[in-house]
Amino acid sequence: MTLDVAWAVDWVRRSAATVTEHRDELVELDRLIGDGDHGENLRRGFAAVLAKLDALEEPPAQIGDVLRLVATTLMSTVGGAAGPLYGTAYLRASKATATTTLDSGGVVALLEAALDGVVTRGKAGPGEKTMVDAWTPAVAAAVEAADHGAPPSEVLASAARAAHEGAEATVPLVATKGRASYLGERSAGHLDPGARSSELILAAAADAAAAAG
């Protein structure tokens, strides 16, 4: 089994749906330790992505074309830290997926490139209560699944489960990066909104892969 351009498009549509569904939750999480706009920024950004996707005269030829469209749109429409971080993640991922299909190794390369983008742009590492705390275990789980011969859908399912666990693990952490770090010890006890949205987007990727059969 491999994943194709239709999977990438479905991932984008499912991502837009889930960030819209969880908009209020993300806003509230960000209100507690940030500036409260994460949910609305992502909802607006992915709505713009869908508009551009639907306006294309021809379907994207490669998976990387889909991810590049997401990257450039989020960078131009999403404010705060989320736009540049997600934009860089998708842009790096697009360069790793200049192909029409992905096997399990290709999925790992996509996820590794996205994590590299987030780390490079955010200058963050694990344990600092950021998106990295969801993406890092997701990549590790994906590598392990691929090494054991799992198909792409299982690789993404493993990544999504690990991202969920990683996001939940941000609750007791004290933020040392971003706006939440201004709160110091008071940032502990709250789920990081970026880790939560990362979990949702990776779950959308896994759901799209499962639907692709």
XYZ file of N, CA and C in Angstrom:
639
model
N 0.833 -1.201 0.000
C 0.000 0.000 0.000
C 0.870 1.256 0.000
N 0.455 2.224 -0.786
C 1.117 3.528 -0.754
C 0.055 4.625 -0.638
N 0.491 5.799 -0.251
C -0.401 6.957 -0.168
C -0.132 7.858 -1.368
N -1.198 8.460 -1.899
C -1.037 9.252 -3.117
C -1.525 10.695 -2.927
N -1.635 11.402 -4.032
C -2.043 12.811 -3.974
C -3.453 12.943 -3.385
N -4.330 11.996 -3.713
C -5.690 12.047 -3.165
C -5.668 11.959 -1.642
N -4.748 11.162 -1.118
C -4.606 11.106 0.346
C -4.184 12.474 0.894
N -3.216 13.104 0.247
C -2.734 14.404 0.723
C -3.861 15.438 0.718
N -4.672 15.416 -0.341
C -5.795 16.355 -0.417
C -6.810 16.046 0.685
N -7.086 14.755 0.890
C -8.019 14.369 1.955
C -7.482 14.781 3.319
N -6.166 14.650 3.520
C -5.538 15.082 4.788
C -5.794 16.579 5.016
N -5.614 17.361 3.966
C -5.830 18.799 4.096
C -7.296 19.087 4.459
N -8.216 18.417 3.772
C -9.641 18.668 4.042
C -10.006 18.235 5.466
N -9.492 17.088 5.897
C -9.764 16.630 7.253
C -9.108 17.551 8.289
N -7.939 18.094 7.972
C -7.281 19.040 8.885
C -8.134 20.290 9.048
N -8.649 20.788 7.928
C -9.503 21.981 7.988
C -10.751 21.710 8.827
N -11.309 20.522 8.658
C -12.530 20.184 9.408
C -12.242 20.065 10.900
N -11.122 19.437 11.248
C -10.872 19.213 12.675
C -10.457 20.500 13.394
N -9.691 21.372 12.745
C -9.336 22.627 13.429
C -10.555 23.535 13.553
N -11.503 23.402 12.615
C -12.747 24.163 12.744
C -13.589 23.600 13.890
N -13.680 22.276 13.939
C -14.450 21.633 15.009
C -13.882 21.968 16.382
N -12.566 22.049 16.472
C -11.911 22.272 17.772
C -11.470 23.727 17.947
N -11.992 24.625 17.125
C -11.600 26.036 17.203
C -11.727 26.588 18.617
N -12.893 26.419 19.222
C -13.136 27.016 20.541
C -12.219 26.413 21.605
N -11.982 25.113 21.501
C -11.076 24.455 22.458
C -9.671 25.039 22.340
N -9.197 25.202 21.093
C -7.850 25.746 20.890
C -7.758 27.199 21.338
N -8.821 27.954 21.104
C -8.851 29.346 21.565
C -8.731 29.394 23.092
N -9.496 28.522 23.757
C -9.479 28.528 25.227
C -8.117 28.097 25.770
N -7.539 27.035 25.165
C -6.209 26.600 25.609
C -5.195 27.727 25.452
N -5.280 28.444 24.345
C -4.327 29.527 24.079
C -4.626 30.744 24.949
N -5.897 30.925 25.305
C -6.240 32.050 26.184
C -5.598 31.876 27.559
N -5.487 30.618 27.997
C -4.962 30.344 29.335
C -3.465 30.603 29.437
N -2.707 30.317 28.367
C -1.248 30.485 28.455
C -0.669 31.250 27.270
N -1.519 31.808 26.413
C -1.013 32.558 25.262
C -1.848 33.791 25.013
N -2.077 34.097 23.734
C -2.858 35.290 23.423
C -4.247 34.965 22.901
N -4.637 33.689 22.925
C -6.025 33.320 22.676
C -6.470 33.281 21.232
N -5.552 33.306 20.289
C -5.979 33.352 18.884
C -5.610 32.101 18.091
N -5.062 31.089 18.734
C -4.561 29.927 17.994
C -5.671 29.221 17.219
N -6.808 29.002 17.869
C -7.898 28.290 17.202
C -8.451 29.051 16.016
N -8.675 30.342 16.166
C -9.224 31.139 15.077
C -8.199 31.307 13.957
N -6.944 31.477 14.310
C -5.907 31.602 13.276
C -5.833 30.356 12.407
N -5.842 29.187 13.044
C -5.765 27.955 12.258
C -7.035 27.727 11.445
N -8.184 28.023 12.032
C -9.444 27.868 11.279
C -9.411 28.739 10.033
N -9.026 29.977 10.184
C -8.979 30.902 9.053
C -7.932 30.468 8.031
N -6.791 30.006 8.523
C -5.726 29.581 7.617
C -6.131 28.395 6.765
N -6.710 27.388 7.378
C -7.098 26.201 6.610
C -8.304 26.483 5.717
N -9.150 27.416 6.109
C -10.249 27.808 5.210
C -9.664 28.428 3.935
N -8.625 29.218 4.091
C -7.958 29.815 2.927
C -7.280 28.742 2.076
N -6.718 27.729 2.731
C -6.100 26.620 1.996
C -7.147 25.910 1.144
N -8.305 25.619 1.731
C -9.359 24.935 0.984
C -9.827 25.773 -0.203
N -9.933 27.074 0.006
C -10.370 27.950 -1.079
C -9.390 27.891 -2.250
N -8.101 27.899 -1.942
C -7.089 27.826 -3.007
C -7.084 26.447 -3.664
N -7.265 25.422 -2.854
C -7.290 24.059 -3.388
C -8.470 23.891 -4.348
N -9.619 24.402 -3.952
C -10.818 24.259 -4.781
C -10.740 25.112 -6.049
N -9.915 26.150 -6.023
C -9.817 27.054 -7.175
C -8.803 26.582 -8.217
N -8.055 25.525 -7.906
C -7.058 25.037 -8.858
C -7.730 24.546 -10.138
N -7.159 24.902 -11.285
C -7.722 24.463 -12.553
C -7.407 22.991 -12.820
N -6.266 22.526 -12.283
C -5.894 21.126 -12.417
C -5.470 20.602 -11.049
N -5.724 19.339 -10.750
C -5.314 18.788 -9.460
C -3.798 18.784 -9.326
N -3.284 18.905 -8.113
C -1.822 18.875 -7.903
C -1.235 17.588 -8.454
N -0.055 17.685 -9.044
C 0.568 16.505 -9.656
C 1.271 15.637 -8.625
N 1.839 16.281 -7.600
C 2.618 15.538 -6.613
C 2.128 15.862 -5.203
N 2.434 14.959 -4.283
C 2.074 15.189 -2.877
C 2.720 16.473 -2.375
N 3.954 16.702 -2.776
C 4.639 17.908 -2.349
C 3.954 19.187 -2.819
N 3.270 19.126 -3.962
C 2.538 20.302 -4.450
C 1.407 20.672 -3.493
N 0.731 19.646 -2.972
C -0.354 19.886 -2.017
C 0.204 20.526 -0.744
N 1.281 19.967 -0.245
C 1.849 20.465 1.014
C 2.448 21.859 0.845
N 2.977 22.153 -0.361
C 3.518 23.491 -0.608
C 2.400 24.529 -0.638
N 1.258 24.155 -1.173
C 0.109 25.071 -1.181
C -0.318 25.383 0.256
N -0.326 24.341 1.101
C -0.668 24.560 2.514
C 0.356 25.492 3.157
N 1.611 25.246 2.905
C 2.688 26.038 3.517
C 2.572 27.517 3.160
N 2.477 27.801 1.875
C 2.465 29.204 1.448
C 1.196 29.916 1.910
N 0.092 29.194 1.946
C -1.156 29.819 2.375
C -1.149 30.104 3.870
N -0.698 29.142 4.666
C -0.660 29.370 6.112
C 0.315 30.495 6.457
N 1.432 30.561 5.745
C 2.405 31.621 6.023
C 1.829 33.005 5.736
N 0.951 33.078 4.729
C 0.434 34.383 4.330
C -0.868 34.761 5.036
N -1.520 33.793 5.684
C -2.828 34.108 6.280
C -2.901 33.928 7.790
N -1.957 33.202 8.379
C -2.022 32.924 9.814
C -0.999 33.774 10.557
N -1.487 34.543 11.516
C -0.611 35.407 12.276
C 0.007 34.694 13.461
N 0.673 35.448 14.306
C 1.306 34.883 15.488
C 2.414 33.916 15.126
N 2.671 32.989 16.042
C 3.741 32.027 15.821
C 3.294 30.856 14.957
N 2.004 30.575 14.961
C 1.513 29.356 14.304
C 1.753 29.375 12.796
N 1.546 30.514 12.149
C 1.707 30.586 10.701
C 3.109 30.219 10.254
N 4.131 30.894 10.770
C 5.496 30.551 10.383
C 5.897 29.128 10.770
N 5.448 28.665 11.938
C 5.843 27.325 12.385
C 5.216 26.241 11.514
N 3.900 26.308 11.351
C 3.250 25.310 10.502
C 3.669 25.490 9.040
N 3.818 26.736 8.617
C 4.231 26.977 7.238
C 5.579 26.353 6.938
N 6.519 26.512 7.856
C 7.845 25.928 7.659
C 7.781 24.407 7.707
N 6.948 23.873 8.604
C 6.803 22.409 8.687
C 6.282 21.848 7.365
N 5.224 22.449 6.825
C 4.662 21.960 5.562
C 5.623 22.196 4.399
N 6.359 23.303 4.432
C 7.295 23.581 3.345
C 8.424 22.545 3.322
N 8.977 22.254 4.493
C 10.020 21.228 4.562
C 9.445 19.872 4.122
N 8.222 19.581 4.567
C 7.594 18.308 4.203
C 7.353 18.234 2.702
N 7.025 19.368 2.092
C 6.762 19.366 0.641
C 8.025 19.011 -0.137
N 9.170 19.471 0.359
C 10.431 19.179 -0.331
C 10.807 17.701 -0.206
N 10.300 17.063 0.851
C 10.604 15.635 1.056
C 9.616 14.729 0.342
N 8.592 15.335 -0.287
C 7.527 14.524 -0.896
C 7.257 14.950 -2.338
N 8.311 15.245 -3.066
C 8.165 15.588 -4.488
C 7.979 14.312 -5.290
N 6.859 13.667 -5.056
C 6.579 12.378 -5.651
C 5.066 12.169 -5.697
N 4.634 11.137 -6.427
C 3.191 10.887 -6.533
C 2.693 9.885 -5.497
N 3.600 9.121 -4.913
C 3.199 8.142 -3.897
C 4.222 8.100 -2.764
N 3.729 7.677 -1.614
C 4.603 7.521 -0.446
C 4.447 6.119 0.120
N 5.566 5.443 0.339
C 5.525 4.200 1.114
C 5.808 4.565 2.582
N 6.025 3.570 3.408
C 6.236 3.847 4.835
C 7.470 4.714 5.062
N 8.524 4.447 4.309
C 9.723 5.265 4.432
C 9.472 6.701 4.008
N 8.625 6.869 2.993
C 8.270 8.205 2.545
C 7.476 8.971 3.587
N 6.603 8.269 4.290
C 5.833 8.905 5.368
C 6.768 9.360 6.485
N 7.719 8.522 6.827
C 8.699 8.896 7.856
C 9.478 10.129 7.413
N 9.884 10.155 6.147
C 10.636 11.309 5.639
C 9.801 12.585 5.716
N 8.514 12.472 5.400
C 7.604 13.627 5.504
C 7.570 14.149 6.941
N 7.349 13.232 7.879
C 7.224 13.634 9.286
C 8.535 14.180 9.835
N 9.640 13.550 9.457
C 10.944 14.041 9.929
C 11.226 15.442 9.397
N 10.864 15.680 8.148
C 11.090 17.010 7.568
C 10.222 18.053 8.251
N 8.976 17.691 8.552
C 8.080 18.630 9.235
C 8.621 18.976 10.618
N 9.043 17.960 11.354
C 9.611 18.213 12.689
C 10.851 19.086 12.579
N 11.684 18.812 11.602
C 12.888 19.618 11.416
C 12.516 21.089 11.165
N 11.437 21.289 10.410
C 10.981 22.645 10.149
C 10.521 23.357 11.411
N 9.761 22.645 12.229
C 9.264 23.243 13.476
C 10.422 23.573 14.415
N 11.360 22.632 14.531
C 12.502 22.843 15.430
C 13.367 24.007 14.950
N 13.614 24.035 13.645
C 14.459 25.093 13.088
C 13.804 26.458 13.245
N 12.535 26.537 12.882
C 11.832 27.830 12.947
C 11.616 28.298 14.373
N 11.225 27.349 15.261
C 10.909 27.728 16.637
C 12.101 27.717 17.568
N 13.221 27.162 17.091
C 14.414 27.046 17.944
C 14.032 26.421 19.283
N 13.205 25.377 19.202
C 12.708 24.723 20.408
C 13.149 23.270 20.428
N 13.167 22.710 21.620
C 13.489 21.300 21.788
C 12.433 20.630 22.642
N 12.498 19.320 22.783
C 11.526 18.604 23.609
C 11.548 19.095 25.057
N 10.371 19.092 25.681
C 10.265 19.453 27.093
C 10.066 20.920 27.357
N 9.911 21.727 26.285
C 9.749 23.173 26.477
C 8.288 23.617 26.342
N 7.366 22.613 26.269
C 5.925 22.879 26.212
C 5.559 23.606 24.914
N 5.888 22.954 23.797
C 5.579 23.520 22.484
C 5.081 22.403 21.563
N 4.858 22.755 20.298
C 4.495 21.773 19.279
C 5.495 20.634 19.188
N 6.748 20.937 19.465
C 7.808 19.929 19.364
C 7.506 18.724 20.259
N 6.813 18.959 21.365
C 6.521 17.867 22.293
C 5.486 16.892 21.744
N 4.760 17.277 20.718
C 3.866 16.336 20.030
C 4.569 15.719 18.826
N 5.300 16.529 18.077
C 5.937 16.055 16.841
C 7.095 15.087 17.127
N 7.858 15.326 18.179
C 9.028 14.469 18.438
C 8.641 13.014 18.707
N 7.722 12.739 19.635
C 7.326 11.332 19.831
C 6.591 10.764 18.623
N 5.906 11.635 17.872
C 5.217 11.157 16.663
C 6.223 10.616 15.653
N 7.304 11.342 15.452
C 8.333 10.891 14.506
C 8.999 9.618 15.013
N 9.301 9.568 16.300
C 9.940 8.373 16.860
C 9.050 7.145 16.674
N 7.761 7.307 16.911
C 6.824 6.188 16.758
C 6.712 5.779 15.292
N 6.741 6.759 14.406
C 6.658 6.459 12.974
C 7.880 5.671 12.514
N 9.047 6.084 12.967
C 10.280 5.375 12.604
C 10.224 3.936 13.094
N 9.784 3.762 14.339
C 9.718 2.413 14.908
C 8.733 1.539 14.130
N 7.572 2.099 13.803
C 6.568 1.328 13.060
C 7.085 0.951 11.677
N 7.708 1.907 11.010
C 8.239 1.624 9.666
C 9.344 0.576 9.728
N 10.177 0.667 10.752
C 11.262 -0.308 10.901
C 10.731 -1.724 11.120
N 9.515 -1.823 11.654
C 8.907 -3.131 11.889
C 8.024 -3.565 10.719
N 8.112 -2.833 9.619
C 7.403 -3.251 8.419
C 5.949 -2.830 8.328
N 5.535 -1.875 9.158
C 4.138 -1.430 9.118
C 3.845 -0.684 7.818
N 2.622 -0.800 7.288
C 2.249 -0.031 6.103
C 2.081 1.447 6.461
N 2.016 2.322 5.449
C 1.915 3.763 5.728
C 0.771 4.149 6.661
N -0.380 3.496 6.518
C -1.513 3.842 7.381
C -1.203 3.550 8.842
N -0.508 2.441 9.102
C -0.150 2.097 10.483
C 0.963 3.002 10.995
N 1.858 3.395 10.108
C 2.915 4.335 10.506
C 2.289 5.646 10.987
N 1.302 6.134 10.221
C 0.640 7.382 10.613
C -0.223 7.199 11.858
N -0.861 6.039 11.995
C -1.663 5.784 13.195
C -0.776 5.774 14.433
N 0.400 5.168 14.316
C 1.343 5.153 15.439
C 1.806 6.565 15.771
N 2.070 7.342 14.728
C 2.505 8.731 14.932
C 1.410 9.545 15.623
N 0.172 9.340 15.207
C -0.937 10.094 15.787
C -1.129 9.739 17.260
N -1.032 8.450 17.580
C -1.170 8.046 18.989
C -0.052 8.655 19.833
N 1.157 8.643 19.319
C 2.293 9.202 20.064
C 2.160 10.717 20.207
N 1.621 11.372 19.172
C 1.408 12.823 19.259
C 0.395 13.145 20.351
N -0.649 12.309 20.456
C -1.646 12.512 21.517
C -0.992 12.403 22.892
N -0.196 11.351 23.063
C 0.478 11.165 24.353
C 1.452 12.310 24.621
N 2.151 12.755 23.575
C 3.089 13.860 23.741
C 2.398 15.151 24.112
N 1.250 15.396 23.486
C 0.496 16.616 23.801
C 0.013 16.576 25.240
N -0.536 15.433 25.652
C -1.020 15.313 27.031
C 0.118 15.507 28.031
N 1.307 15.084 27.652
C 2.464 15.196 28.546
C 2.924 16.642 28.728
N 2.383 17.577 27.922
C 2.770 18.984 28.113
C 2.048 19.617 29.301
N 0.985 18.969 29.786
C 0.172 19.578 30.856
C 1.003 19.958 32.079
N 1.820 19.049 32.624
C 2.564 19.433 33.835
C 3.812 20.277 33.574
N 4.175 20.449 32.300
C 5.422 21.148 31.993
C 5.329 22.654 32.253
N 6.460 23.238 32.600
C 6.589 24.697 32.696
C 7.153 25.191 31.368
N 6.461 26.110 30.724
C 6.884 26.591 29.413
C 8.176 27.394 29.515
N 9.071 27.118 28.576
C 10.318 27.885 28.514
C 10.512 28.515 27.144
N 9.481 28.386 26.278
C 9.521 28.995 24.948
C 8.196 29.709 24.681
N 8.250 30.739 23.870
C 7.027 31.403 23.439
C 6.363 32.233 24.530
N 5.148 32.702 24.190
C 4.432 33.593 25.105
C 4.138 32.919 26.444
N 3.871 31.601 26.417
C 3.556 30.888 27.655
C 4.702 30.961 28.656
N 5.934 31.129 28.160
C 7.083 31.167 29.076
C 7.031 32.394 29.981
N 6.282 33.438 29.556
C 6.164 34.632 30.398
C 5.462 34.314 31.719
N 4.659 33.231 31.725
C 3.901 32.865 32.919
C 4.730 32.064 33.909
N 5.868 31.554 33.463
C 6.719 30.766 34.350
C 5.977 29.572 34.919
N 6.050 29.392 36.237
C 5.431 28.234 36.894
C 3.918 28.186 36.667
N 3.289 29.321 36.427
C 1.834 29.348 36.231
C 1.420 28.717 34.906
N 2.393 28.448 34.023
C 2.044 27.773 32.776
C 1.814 26.281 32.988
N 2.284 25.732 34.098
C 2.075 24.309 34.400
C 0.590 24.060 34.673
N 0.132 22.879 34.289
C -1.273 22.536 34.517
C -2.164 22.781 33.326
N -1.588 23.241 32.220
C -2.369 23.531 31.013
C -1.777 22.797 29.810
N -2.665 22.285 28.973
C -2.262 21.633 27.725
C -1.761 22.689 26.742
N -0.629 22.430 26.110
C -0.094 23.390 25.140
C -0.971 23.408 23.884
N -1.468 24.557 23.470
C -2.365 24.606 22.307
C -1.698 24.170 21.010
N -0.411 24.466 20.828
C 0.284 24.042 19.615
C 0.463 22.535 19.559
N 0.740 21.934 20.708
C 0.856 20.478 20.759
C -0.509 19.845 20.479
N -1.565 20.454 20.991
C -2.917 19.933 20.759
C -3.292 20.028 19.280
N -3.017 21.161 18.636
C -3.362 21.277 17.214
C -2.498 20.339 16.373
N -1.248 20.129 16.773
C -0.394 19.181 16.053
C -0.978 17.778 16.138
N -1.454 17.426 17.327
C -2.091 16.117 17.527
C -3.297 15.961 16.607
N -4.112 17.004 16.508
C -5.308 16.948 15.664
C -4.940 16.777 14.187
N -3.921 17.497 13.743
C -3.524 17.448 12.326
C -2.909 16.093 11.977
N -2.146 15.519 12.899
C -1.579 14.195 12.645
C -2.667 13.117 12.688
N -3.662 13.297 13.542
C -4.789 12.357 13.556
C -5.557 12.432 12.232
N -5.647 13.632 11.671
C -6.314 13.796 10.371
C -5.540 13.056 9.276
N -4.219 13.103 9.347
C -3.390 12.373 8.373
C -3.624 10.875 8.478
N -3.698 10.378 9.722
C -3.925 8.948 9.940
C -5.328 8.542 9.483
N -6.323 9.377 9.766
C -7.697 9.068 9.351
C -7.804 9.032 7.821
N -7.126 9.969 7.167
C -7.152 9.987 5.701
C -6.489 8.735 5.130
N -5.411 8.292 5.773
C -4.728 7.075 5.316
C -5.605 5.851 5.528
N -6.293 5.802 6.663
C -7.185 4.675 6.934
C -8.326 4.641 5.916
N -8.824 5.816 5.571
C -9.923 5.892 4.595
C -9.459 5.496 3.198
N -8.172 5.728 2.927
C -7.632 5.384 1.607
C -7.536 3.876 1.425
N -7.611 3.160 2.559
C -7.615 1.693 2.492
C -6.278 1.122 2.212
